[in-house]
Coordinates of C-alpha atoms and ligand atoms in Angstrom, one line a residue:
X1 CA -9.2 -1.3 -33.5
X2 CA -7.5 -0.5 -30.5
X3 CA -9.6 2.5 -29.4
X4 CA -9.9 2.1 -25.2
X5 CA -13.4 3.3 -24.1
X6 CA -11.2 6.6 -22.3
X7 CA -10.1 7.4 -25.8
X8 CA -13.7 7.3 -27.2
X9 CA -15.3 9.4 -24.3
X10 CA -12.8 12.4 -24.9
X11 CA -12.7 12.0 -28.6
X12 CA -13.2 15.0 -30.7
X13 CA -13.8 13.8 -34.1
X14 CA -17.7 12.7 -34.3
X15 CA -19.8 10.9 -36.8
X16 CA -16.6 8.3 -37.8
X17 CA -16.9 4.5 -37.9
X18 CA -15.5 3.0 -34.4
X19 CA -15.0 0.3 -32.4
X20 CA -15.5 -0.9 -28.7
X21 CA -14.6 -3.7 -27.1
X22 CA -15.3 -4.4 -23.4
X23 CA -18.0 -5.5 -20.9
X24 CA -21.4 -5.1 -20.4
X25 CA -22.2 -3.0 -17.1
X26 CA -26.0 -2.5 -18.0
X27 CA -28.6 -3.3 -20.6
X28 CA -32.1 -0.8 -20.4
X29 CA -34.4 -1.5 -23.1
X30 CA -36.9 0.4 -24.1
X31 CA -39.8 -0.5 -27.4
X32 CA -37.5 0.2 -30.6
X33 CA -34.0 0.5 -28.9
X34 CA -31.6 -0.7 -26.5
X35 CA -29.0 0.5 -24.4
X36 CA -25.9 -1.2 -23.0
X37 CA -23.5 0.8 -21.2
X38 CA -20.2 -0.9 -21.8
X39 CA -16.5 -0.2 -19.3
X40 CA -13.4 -2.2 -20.3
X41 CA -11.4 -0.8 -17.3
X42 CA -9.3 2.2 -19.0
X43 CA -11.3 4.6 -17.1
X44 CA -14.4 4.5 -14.5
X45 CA -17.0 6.0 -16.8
X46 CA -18.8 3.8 -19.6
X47 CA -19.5 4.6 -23.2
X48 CA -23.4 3.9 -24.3
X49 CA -24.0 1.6 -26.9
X50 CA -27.4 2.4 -28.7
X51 CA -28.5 -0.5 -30.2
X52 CA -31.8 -0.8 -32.6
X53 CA -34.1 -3.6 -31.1
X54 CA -35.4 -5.2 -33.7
X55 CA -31.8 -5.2 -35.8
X56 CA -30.3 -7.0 -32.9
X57 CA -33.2 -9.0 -31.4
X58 CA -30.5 -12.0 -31.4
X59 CA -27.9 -10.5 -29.7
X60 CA -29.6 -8.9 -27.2
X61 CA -31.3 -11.6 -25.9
X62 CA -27.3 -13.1 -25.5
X63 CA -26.3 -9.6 -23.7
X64 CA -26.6 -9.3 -19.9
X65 CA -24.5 -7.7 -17.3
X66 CA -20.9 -9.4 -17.7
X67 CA -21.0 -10.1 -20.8
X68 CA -17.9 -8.8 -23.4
X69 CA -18.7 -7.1 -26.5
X70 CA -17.6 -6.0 -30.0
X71 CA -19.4 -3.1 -31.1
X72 CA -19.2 -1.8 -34.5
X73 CA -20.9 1.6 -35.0
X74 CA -20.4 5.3 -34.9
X75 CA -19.5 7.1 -32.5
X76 CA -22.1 10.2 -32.1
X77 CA -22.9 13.4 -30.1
X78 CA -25.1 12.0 -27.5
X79 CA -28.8 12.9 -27.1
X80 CA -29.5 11.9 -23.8
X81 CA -28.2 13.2 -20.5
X82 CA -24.9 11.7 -18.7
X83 CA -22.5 11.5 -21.4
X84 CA -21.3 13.6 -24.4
X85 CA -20.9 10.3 -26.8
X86 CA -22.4 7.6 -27.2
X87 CA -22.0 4.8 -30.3
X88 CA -24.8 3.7 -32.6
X89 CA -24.3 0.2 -32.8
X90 CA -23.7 -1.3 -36.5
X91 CA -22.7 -4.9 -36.0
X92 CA -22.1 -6.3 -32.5
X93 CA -20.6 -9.8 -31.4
X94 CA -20.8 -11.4 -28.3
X95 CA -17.4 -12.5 -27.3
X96 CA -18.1 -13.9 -24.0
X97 CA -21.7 -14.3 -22.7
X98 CA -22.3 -14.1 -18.7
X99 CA -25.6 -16.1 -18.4
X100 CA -27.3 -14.2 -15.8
X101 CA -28.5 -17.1 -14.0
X102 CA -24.8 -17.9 -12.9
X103 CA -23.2 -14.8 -13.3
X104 CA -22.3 -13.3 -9.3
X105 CA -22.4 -10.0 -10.2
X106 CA -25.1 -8.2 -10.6
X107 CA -26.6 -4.2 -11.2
X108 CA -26.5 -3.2 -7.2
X109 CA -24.0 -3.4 -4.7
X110 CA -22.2 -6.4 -3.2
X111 CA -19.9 -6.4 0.0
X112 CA -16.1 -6.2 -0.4
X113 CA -16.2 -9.9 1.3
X114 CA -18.2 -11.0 -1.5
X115 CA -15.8 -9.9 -4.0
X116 CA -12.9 -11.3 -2.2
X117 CA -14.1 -14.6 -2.4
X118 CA -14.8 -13.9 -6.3
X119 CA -11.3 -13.2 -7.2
X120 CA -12.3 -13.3 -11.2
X121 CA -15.0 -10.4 -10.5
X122 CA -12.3 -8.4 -8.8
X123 CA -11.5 -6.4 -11.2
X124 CA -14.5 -5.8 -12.7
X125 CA -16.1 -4.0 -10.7
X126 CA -16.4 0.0 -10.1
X127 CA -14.3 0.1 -6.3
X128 CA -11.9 -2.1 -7.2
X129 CA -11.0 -1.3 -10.7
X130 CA -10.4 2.6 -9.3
X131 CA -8.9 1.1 -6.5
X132 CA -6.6 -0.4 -8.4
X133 CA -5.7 2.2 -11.1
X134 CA -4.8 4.1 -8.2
X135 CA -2.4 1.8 -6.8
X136 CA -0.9 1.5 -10.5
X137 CA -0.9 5.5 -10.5
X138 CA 0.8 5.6 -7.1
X139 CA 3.6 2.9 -8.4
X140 CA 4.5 4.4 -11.6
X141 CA 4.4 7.8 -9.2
X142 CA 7.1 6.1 -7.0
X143 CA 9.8 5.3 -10.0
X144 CA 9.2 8.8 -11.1
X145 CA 10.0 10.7 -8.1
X146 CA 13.0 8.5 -7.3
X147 CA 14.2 8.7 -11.0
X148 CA 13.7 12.2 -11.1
X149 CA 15.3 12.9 -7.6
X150 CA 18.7 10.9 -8.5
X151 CA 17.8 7.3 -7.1
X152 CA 18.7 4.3 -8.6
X153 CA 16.2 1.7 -8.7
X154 CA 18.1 -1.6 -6.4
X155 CA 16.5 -4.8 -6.2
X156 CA 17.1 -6.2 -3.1
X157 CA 16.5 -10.4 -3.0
X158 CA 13.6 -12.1 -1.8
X159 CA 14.7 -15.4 -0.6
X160 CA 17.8 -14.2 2.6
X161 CA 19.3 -15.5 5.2
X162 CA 19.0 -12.9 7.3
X163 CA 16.2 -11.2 9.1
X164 CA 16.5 -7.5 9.0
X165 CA 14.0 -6.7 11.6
X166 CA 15.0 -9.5 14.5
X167 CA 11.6 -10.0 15.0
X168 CA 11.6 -14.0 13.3
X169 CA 8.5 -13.6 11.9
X170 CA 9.7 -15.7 8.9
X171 CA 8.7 -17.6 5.9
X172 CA 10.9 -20.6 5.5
X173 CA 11.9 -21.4 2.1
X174 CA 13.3 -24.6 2.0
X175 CA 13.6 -27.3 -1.0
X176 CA 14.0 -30.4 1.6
X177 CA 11.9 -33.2 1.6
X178 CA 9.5 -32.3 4.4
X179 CA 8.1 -35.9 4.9
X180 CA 12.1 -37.2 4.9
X181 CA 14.2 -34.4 6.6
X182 CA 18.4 -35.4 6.4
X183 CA 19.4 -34.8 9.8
X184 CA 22.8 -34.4 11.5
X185 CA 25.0 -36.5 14.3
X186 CA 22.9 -34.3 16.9
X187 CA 19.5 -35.1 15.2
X188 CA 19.0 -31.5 14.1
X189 CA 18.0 -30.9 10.6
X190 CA 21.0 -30.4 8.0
X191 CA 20.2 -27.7 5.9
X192 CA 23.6 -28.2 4.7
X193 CA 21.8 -30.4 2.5
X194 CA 18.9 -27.8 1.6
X195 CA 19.2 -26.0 -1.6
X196 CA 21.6 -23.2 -0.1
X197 CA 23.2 -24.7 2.3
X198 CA 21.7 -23.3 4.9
X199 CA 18.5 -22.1 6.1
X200 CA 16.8 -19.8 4.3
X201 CA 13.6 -17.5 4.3
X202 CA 11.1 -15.0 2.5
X203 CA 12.9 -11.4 2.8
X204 CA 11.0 -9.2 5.7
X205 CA 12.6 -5.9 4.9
X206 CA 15.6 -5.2 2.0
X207 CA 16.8 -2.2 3.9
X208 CA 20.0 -4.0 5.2
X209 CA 20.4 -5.0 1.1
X210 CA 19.9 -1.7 0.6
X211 CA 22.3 -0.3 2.6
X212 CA 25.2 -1.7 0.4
X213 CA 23.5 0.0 -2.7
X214 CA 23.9 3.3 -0.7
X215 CA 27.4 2.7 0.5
X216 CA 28.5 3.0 -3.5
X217 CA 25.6 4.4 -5.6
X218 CA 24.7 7.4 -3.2
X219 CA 20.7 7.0 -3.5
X220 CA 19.1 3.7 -4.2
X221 CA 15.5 2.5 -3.3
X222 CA 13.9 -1.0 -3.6
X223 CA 9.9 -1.8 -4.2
X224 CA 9.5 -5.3 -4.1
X225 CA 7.4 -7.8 -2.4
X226 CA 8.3 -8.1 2.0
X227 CA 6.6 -11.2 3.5
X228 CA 5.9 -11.4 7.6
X229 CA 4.2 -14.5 9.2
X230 CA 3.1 -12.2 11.6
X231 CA -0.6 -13.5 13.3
X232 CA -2.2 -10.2 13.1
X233 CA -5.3 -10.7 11.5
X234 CA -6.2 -6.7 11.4
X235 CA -7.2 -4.7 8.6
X236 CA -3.5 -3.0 8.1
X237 CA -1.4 -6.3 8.1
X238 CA -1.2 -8.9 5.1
X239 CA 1.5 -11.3 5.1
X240 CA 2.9 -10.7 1.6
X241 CA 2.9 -7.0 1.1
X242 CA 4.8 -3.9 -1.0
X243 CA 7.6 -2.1 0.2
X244 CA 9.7 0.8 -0.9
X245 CA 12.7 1.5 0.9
X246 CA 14.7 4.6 -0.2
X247 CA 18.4 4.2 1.5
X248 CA 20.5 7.1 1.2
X249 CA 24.4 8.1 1.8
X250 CA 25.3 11.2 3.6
X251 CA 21.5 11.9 5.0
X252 CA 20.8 12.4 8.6
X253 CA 17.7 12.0 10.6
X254 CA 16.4 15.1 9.1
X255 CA 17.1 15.2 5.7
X256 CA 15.3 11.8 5.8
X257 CA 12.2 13.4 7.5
X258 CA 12.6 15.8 5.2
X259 CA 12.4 13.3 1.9
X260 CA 9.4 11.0 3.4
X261 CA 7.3 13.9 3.9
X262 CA 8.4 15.4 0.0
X263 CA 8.1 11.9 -1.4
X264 CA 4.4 11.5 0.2
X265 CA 2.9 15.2 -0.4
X266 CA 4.1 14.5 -4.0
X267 CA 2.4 10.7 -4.2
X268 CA -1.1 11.9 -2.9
X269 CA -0.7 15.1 -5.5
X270 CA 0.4 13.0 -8.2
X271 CA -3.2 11.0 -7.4
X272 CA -4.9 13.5 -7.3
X273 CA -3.9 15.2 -10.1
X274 CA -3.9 11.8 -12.6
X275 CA -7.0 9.9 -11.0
X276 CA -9.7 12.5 -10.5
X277 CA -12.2 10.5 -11.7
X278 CA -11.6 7.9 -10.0
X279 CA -11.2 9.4 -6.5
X280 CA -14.6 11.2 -6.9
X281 CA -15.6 7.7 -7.1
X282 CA -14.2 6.8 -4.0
X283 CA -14.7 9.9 -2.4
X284 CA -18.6 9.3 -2.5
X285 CA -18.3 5.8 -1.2
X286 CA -16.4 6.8 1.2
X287 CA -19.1 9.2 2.2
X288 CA -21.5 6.2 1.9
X289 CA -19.6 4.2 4.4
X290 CA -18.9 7.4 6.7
X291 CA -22.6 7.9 7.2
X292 CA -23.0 4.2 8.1
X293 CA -21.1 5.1 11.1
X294 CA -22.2 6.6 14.7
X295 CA -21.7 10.5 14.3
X296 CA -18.8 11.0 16.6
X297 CA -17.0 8.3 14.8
X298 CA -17.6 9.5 11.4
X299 CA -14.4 11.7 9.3
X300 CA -14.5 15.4 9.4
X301 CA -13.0 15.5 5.5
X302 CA -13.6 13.8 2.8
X303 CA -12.0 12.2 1.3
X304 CA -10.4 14.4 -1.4
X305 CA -10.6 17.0 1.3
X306 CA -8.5 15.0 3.1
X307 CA -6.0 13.9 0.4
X308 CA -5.8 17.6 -0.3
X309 CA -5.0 18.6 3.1
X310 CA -2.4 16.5 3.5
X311 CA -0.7 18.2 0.2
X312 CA -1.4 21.5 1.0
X313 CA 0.2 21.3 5.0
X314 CA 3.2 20.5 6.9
X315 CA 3.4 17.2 8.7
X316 CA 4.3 17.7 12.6
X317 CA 7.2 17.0 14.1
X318 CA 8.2 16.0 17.5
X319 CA 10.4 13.2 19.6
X320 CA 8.5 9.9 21.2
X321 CA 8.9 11.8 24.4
X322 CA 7.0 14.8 23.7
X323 CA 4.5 12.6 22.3
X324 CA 4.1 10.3 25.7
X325 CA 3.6 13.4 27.1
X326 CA 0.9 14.5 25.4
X327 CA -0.6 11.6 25.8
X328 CA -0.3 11.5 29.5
X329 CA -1.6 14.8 29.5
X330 CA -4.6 14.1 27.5
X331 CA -8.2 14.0 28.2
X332 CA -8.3 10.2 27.0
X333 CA -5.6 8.9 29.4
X334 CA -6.8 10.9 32.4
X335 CA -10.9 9.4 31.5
X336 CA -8.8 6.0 31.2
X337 CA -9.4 5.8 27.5
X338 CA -6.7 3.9 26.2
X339 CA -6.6 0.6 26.7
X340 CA -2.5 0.0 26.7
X341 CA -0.8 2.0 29.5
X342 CA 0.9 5.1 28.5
X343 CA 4.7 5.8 30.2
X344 CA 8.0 6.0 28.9
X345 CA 9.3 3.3 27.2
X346 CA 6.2 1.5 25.8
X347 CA 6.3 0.7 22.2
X348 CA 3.2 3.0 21.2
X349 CA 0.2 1.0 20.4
X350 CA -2.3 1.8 17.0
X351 CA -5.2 3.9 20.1
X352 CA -2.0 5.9 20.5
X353 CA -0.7 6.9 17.4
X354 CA -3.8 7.3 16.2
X355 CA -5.1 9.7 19.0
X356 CA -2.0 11.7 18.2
X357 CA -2.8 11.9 14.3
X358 CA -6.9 12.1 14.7
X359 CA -7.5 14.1 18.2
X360 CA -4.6 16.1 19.1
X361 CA -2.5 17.3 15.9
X362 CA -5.4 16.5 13.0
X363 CA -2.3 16.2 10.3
X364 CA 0.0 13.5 9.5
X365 CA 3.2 13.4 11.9
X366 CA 6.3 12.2 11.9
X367 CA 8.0 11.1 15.6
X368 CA 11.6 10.6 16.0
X369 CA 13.8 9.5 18.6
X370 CA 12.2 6.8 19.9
X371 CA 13.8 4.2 23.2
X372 CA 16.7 1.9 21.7
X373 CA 15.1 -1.0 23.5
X374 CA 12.1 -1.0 21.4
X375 CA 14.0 -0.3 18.0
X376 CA 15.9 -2.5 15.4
X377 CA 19.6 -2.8 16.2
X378 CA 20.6 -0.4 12.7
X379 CA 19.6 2.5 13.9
X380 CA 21.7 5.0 15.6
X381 CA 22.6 5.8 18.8
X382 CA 21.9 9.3 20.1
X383 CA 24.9 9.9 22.5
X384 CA 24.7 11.5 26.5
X385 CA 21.5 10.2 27.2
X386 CA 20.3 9.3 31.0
X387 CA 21.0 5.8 31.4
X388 CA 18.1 4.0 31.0
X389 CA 16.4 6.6 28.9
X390 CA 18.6 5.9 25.6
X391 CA 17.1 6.9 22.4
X392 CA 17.9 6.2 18.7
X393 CA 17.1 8.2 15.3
X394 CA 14.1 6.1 14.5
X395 CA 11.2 7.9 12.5
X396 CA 7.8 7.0 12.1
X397 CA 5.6 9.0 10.2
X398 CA 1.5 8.4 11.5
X399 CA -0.8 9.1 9.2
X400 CA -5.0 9.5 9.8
X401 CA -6.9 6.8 9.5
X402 CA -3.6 4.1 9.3
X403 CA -1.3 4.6 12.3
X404 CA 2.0 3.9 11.3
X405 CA 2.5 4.4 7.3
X406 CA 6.3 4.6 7.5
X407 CA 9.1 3.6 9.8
X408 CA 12.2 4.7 9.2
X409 CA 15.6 5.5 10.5
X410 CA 19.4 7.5 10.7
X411 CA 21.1 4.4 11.0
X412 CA 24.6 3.7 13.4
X413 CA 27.1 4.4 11.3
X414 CA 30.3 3.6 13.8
X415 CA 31.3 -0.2 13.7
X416 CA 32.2 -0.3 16.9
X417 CA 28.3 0.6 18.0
X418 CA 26.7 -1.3 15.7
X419 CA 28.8 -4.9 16.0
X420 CA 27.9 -3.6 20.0
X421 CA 24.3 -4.2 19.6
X422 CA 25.2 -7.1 16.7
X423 CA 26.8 -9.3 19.5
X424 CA 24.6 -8.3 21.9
X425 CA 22.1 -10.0 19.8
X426 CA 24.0 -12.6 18.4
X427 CA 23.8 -11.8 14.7
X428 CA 27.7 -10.3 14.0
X429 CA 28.9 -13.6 12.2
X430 CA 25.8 -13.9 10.0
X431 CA 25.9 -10.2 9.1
X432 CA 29.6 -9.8 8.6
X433 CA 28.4 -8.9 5.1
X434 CA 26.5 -6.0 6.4
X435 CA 28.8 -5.2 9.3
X436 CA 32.0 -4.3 6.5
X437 CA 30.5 -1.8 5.0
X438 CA 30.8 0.2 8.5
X439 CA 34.5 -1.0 8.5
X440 CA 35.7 0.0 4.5
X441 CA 34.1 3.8 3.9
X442 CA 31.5 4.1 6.3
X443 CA 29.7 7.0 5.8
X444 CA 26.7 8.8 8.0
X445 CA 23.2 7.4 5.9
X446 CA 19.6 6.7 6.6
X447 CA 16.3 5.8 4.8
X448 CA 12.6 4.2 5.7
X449 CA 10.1 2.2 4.7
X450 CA 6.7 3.0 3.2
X451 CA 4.2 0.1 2.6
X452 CA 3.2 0.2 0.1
X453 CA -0.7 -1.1 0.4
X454 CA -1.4 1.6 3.5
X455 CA 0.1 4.3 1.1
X456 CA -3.0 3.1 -1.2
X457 CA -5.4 2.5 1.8
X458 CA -4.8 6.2 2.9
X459 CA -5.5 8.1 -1.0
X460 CA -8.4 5.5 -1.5
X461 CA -10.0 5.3 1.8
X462 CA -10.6 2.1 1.7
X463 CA -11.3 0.5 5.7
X464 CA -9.5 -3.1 5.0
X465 CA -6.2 -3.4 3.7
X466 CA -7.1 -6.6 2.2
X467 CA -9.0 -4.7 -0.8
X468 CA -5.9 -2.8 -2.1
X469 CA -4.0 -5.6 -2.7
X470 CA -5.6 -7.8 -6.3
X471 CA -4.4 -11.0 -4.4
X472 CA -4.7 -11.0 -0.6
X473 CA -2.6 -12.8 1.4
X474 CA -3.6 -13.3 5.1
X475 CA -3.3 -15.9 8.1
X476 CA -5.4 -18.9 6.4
X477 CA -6.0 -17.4 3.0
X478 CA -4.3 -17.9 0.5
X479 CA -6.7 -18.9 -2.4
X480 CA -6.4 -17.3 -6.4
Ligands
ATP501 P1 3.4 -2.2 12.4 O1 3.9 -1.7 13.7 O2 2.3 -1.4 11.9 O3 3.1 -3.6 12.4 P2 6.1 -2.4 11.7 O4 6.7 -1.5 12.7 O5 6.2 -3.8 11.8 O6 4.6 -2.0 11.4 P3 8.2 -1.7 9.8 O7 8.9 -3.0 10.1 O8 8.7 -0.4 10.3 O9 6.7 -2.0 10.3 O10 7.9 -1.7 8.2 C1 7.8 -0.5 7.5 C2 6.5 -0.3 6.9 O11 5.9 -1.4 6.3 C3 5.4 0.1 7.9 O12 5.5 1.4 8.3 C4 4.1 -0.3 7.2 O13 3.8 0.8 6.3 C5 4.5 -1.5 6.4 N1 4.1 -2.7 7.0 C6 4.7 -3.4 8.0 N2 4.1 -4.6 8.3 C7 3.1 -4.7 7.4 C8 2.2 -5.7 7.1 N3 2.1 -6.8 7.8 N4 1.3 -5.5 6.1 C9 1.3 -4.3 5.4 N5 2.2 -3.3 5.6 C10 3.1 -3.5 6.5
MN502 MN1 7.8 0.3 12.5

């Protein structure tokens, strides 16, 4: 009874009694028989239910497309073309009809808006059921490298008081009374009396939570939910989204370029070695949407060509300075291309990265030492620099098609640097906590941060973030 349609396709014993259970994709009747093509979301493909008309003349006229099904039968050699089995159907029984009068989803296409809005058809569907075994794929893929490769898996908290990135771009969480807030002599408002004491918010990052796994386990990582009430309504931003963040002892700026670039050759194999069937799915709509495009603007690869690519070479790398002047040097900035100003010192926008990915290198590539004023206060100080010019160990890796897929650090190790920049910005007291681990053992470490949903936006080529995630949530949306 608990045969999954995969299990069925591939099976090797023929002519034995069977059942399927799942949901009607397509019905195609012809004079004495019927067939019903049935998908219950182990795999992209569909088993064929052949169903005598007559026989099931009630039941047929109850199955349409959506509907979920118990099928009885035998499971047989196929006769006709496109599959290898199909399943004489013996007894069938409707367990959910989808009267096709109501039902949304029908035998053709719909738009990826159109199934946003129909959250309980997400699923269903062929793009976003592979979509989203590949993002399963691609999780389990994570734990496995990181358990195989001596990490430990750290959860970091999701409700903080600190904001690891200093960029404010919060979530409150407060359990005051929003209509009756207790305030103080100075008429500000107490959160001594809030649930913590204090105010609290939605964790942006658990690198700095992370750091204090590394200062005792060696190699932790986290993978959690990171929240930023950032207004960027583009189609690489959500404001709840996945992050993994590796954080490990005793590695510099290049054993952690190193690691990213291991770590991500072996995701994208790992897909492509576990989800073949699903990324030639993808790979042909991907084709389909490539061709909707104006020629100069359409992808040289595939996209399995270009998963495979990325596999088979090395990613490029090179400091933020060599990159600005490449891109002072290029064609685009001296036809005034760009639309941001390129010098020294700018914090490089998604036309730049992504002319250094797409025109100039054509590979993913990893950029390092970038200007400390445009960086988080963690990371580390490279030391003799012109003043004015100061650089820290800061990593990004850029990937085709995304921009920034990773940032990523060495981070500054020596108290008396790091509480430097803390006071600087006013943060020492509140992260004493984080500040004692450079005065008890401190030891050199780094680690980065991979989101999670542009990890599966790159190996499914998908064009909107929002459609990699089963529940997005973005500025005014947050329905299902
Ligand atoms: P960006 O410049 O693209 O907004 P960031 O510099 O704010 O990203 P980091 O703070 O370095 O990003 O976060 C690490 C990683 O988390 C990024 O490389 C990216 O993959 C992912 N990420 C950051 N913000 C978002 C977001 N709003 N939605 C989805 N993923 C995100
Ligand atoms: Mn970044």
């Amino acid at each position: 009874m608990k045969n999954s349609i995969l299990s069925l396709l591939q099976a090797t014993t023929l002519d034995v009694q069977t059942v399927a259970k799942g949901w009607v994709r397509h019905k195609r009747s012809s004079q004495n028989v019927s067939f019903v093509t049935l998908n219950d979301g182990s795999t992209i493909k569909t088993l064929q239910i052949v169903a005598d008309a007559d026989k099931f003349a009630e039941e047929l006229k109850r199955i349409h497309t959506g509907a979920c099904l118990e099928v009885h039968g035998k499971l047989i050699a196929s006769q006709g073309a496109g599959q290898s089995v199909e399943l004489v159907a013996e007894k069938i029984i409707v367990l959910g009809e989808a009267n096709p009068e109501h039902y949304p989803l029908q035998p053709k296409e719909h738009t990826l808006e159109f199934l946003r809005e129909n959250a309980h058809l997400r699923a269903r569907g062929n793009t976003f059921s592979a979509v989203f075994r590949v993002r399963h794929a691609l999780g389990y893929a994570i734990h496995k490298y990181f358990n195989d490769n001596g990490f430990y898996y750290w959860h970091s908290p999701i409700i903080t008081a600190s904001d690891a990135e200093g960029a404010g771009e919060m979530f409150q969480v407060t359990a005051l009374d929003l209509k009756n807030l207790p305030k103080d002599d100075k008429g500000n408002i107490d959160f001594k009396q809030d649930f913590f004491g204090r105010p609290t918010n939605l964790t942006v990052s658990g690198q700095l939570e992370g750091e204090l796994g590394a200062m005792g386990l060696g190699k932790v990582y986290t993978f959690g939910p990171t929240f930023r009430a950032e207004n960027s309504n583009t189609t690489r931003h959500l404001a709840e989204f996945w992050m993994i963040e590796p954080e490990m002892a005793f590695y510099d700026i290049h054993d952690n370029m190193d690691l990213v670039e291991d770590f991500l050759r072996y995701l994208i194999k790992y897909a492509l070695d576990n989800c073949a069937d699903d990324l030639e799915f993808l790979d042909q709509r991907f084709l389909k949407e490539e061709s909707k495009k104006k020629k100069e603007e359409q992808a040289e690869m595939s996209l399995v060509e270009k998963l495979r690519f990325v596999v088979e070479n090395q990613f490029e790398r090179l400091t933020y300075t060599e990159a600005i002047n490449i891109l002072l040097n290029s064609n685009y900035h001296k036809k005034k291309k760009f639309l941001f100003e390129v010098k020294w010192g700018i914090d490089l926008q998604s036309e730049h990265e992504r002319y250094l990915v797409e025109k100039h290198f054509k590979k993913p590539v990893i950029l390092t030492n970038y200007p400390k004023a445009i960086k988080a206060f963690y990371m580390k100080q490279n030391e003799n620099e012109e003043a004015g010019k100061e650089t820290v160990r800061a990593m990004d890796v850029l990937f085709p098609g995304i921009g920034e897929i990773v940032g990523g650090s060495q981070r500054e190790e020596v108290y008396e640097r790091l509480k430097a920049r803390t006071d600087e910005m006013h943060i020492t007291e509140e992260l004493s906590w984080y500040l004692d681990t450079r005065r008890f053992g401190t030891a050199p470490h780094s680690g980065f941060g991979l989101g999670f949903e542009r990890l599966v936006l790159f190996v499914t080529g998908m064009g909107n973030i929002r459609d990699v995630i089963p529940f997005p949530r973005t500025p005014l949306n947050a329905s299902f």
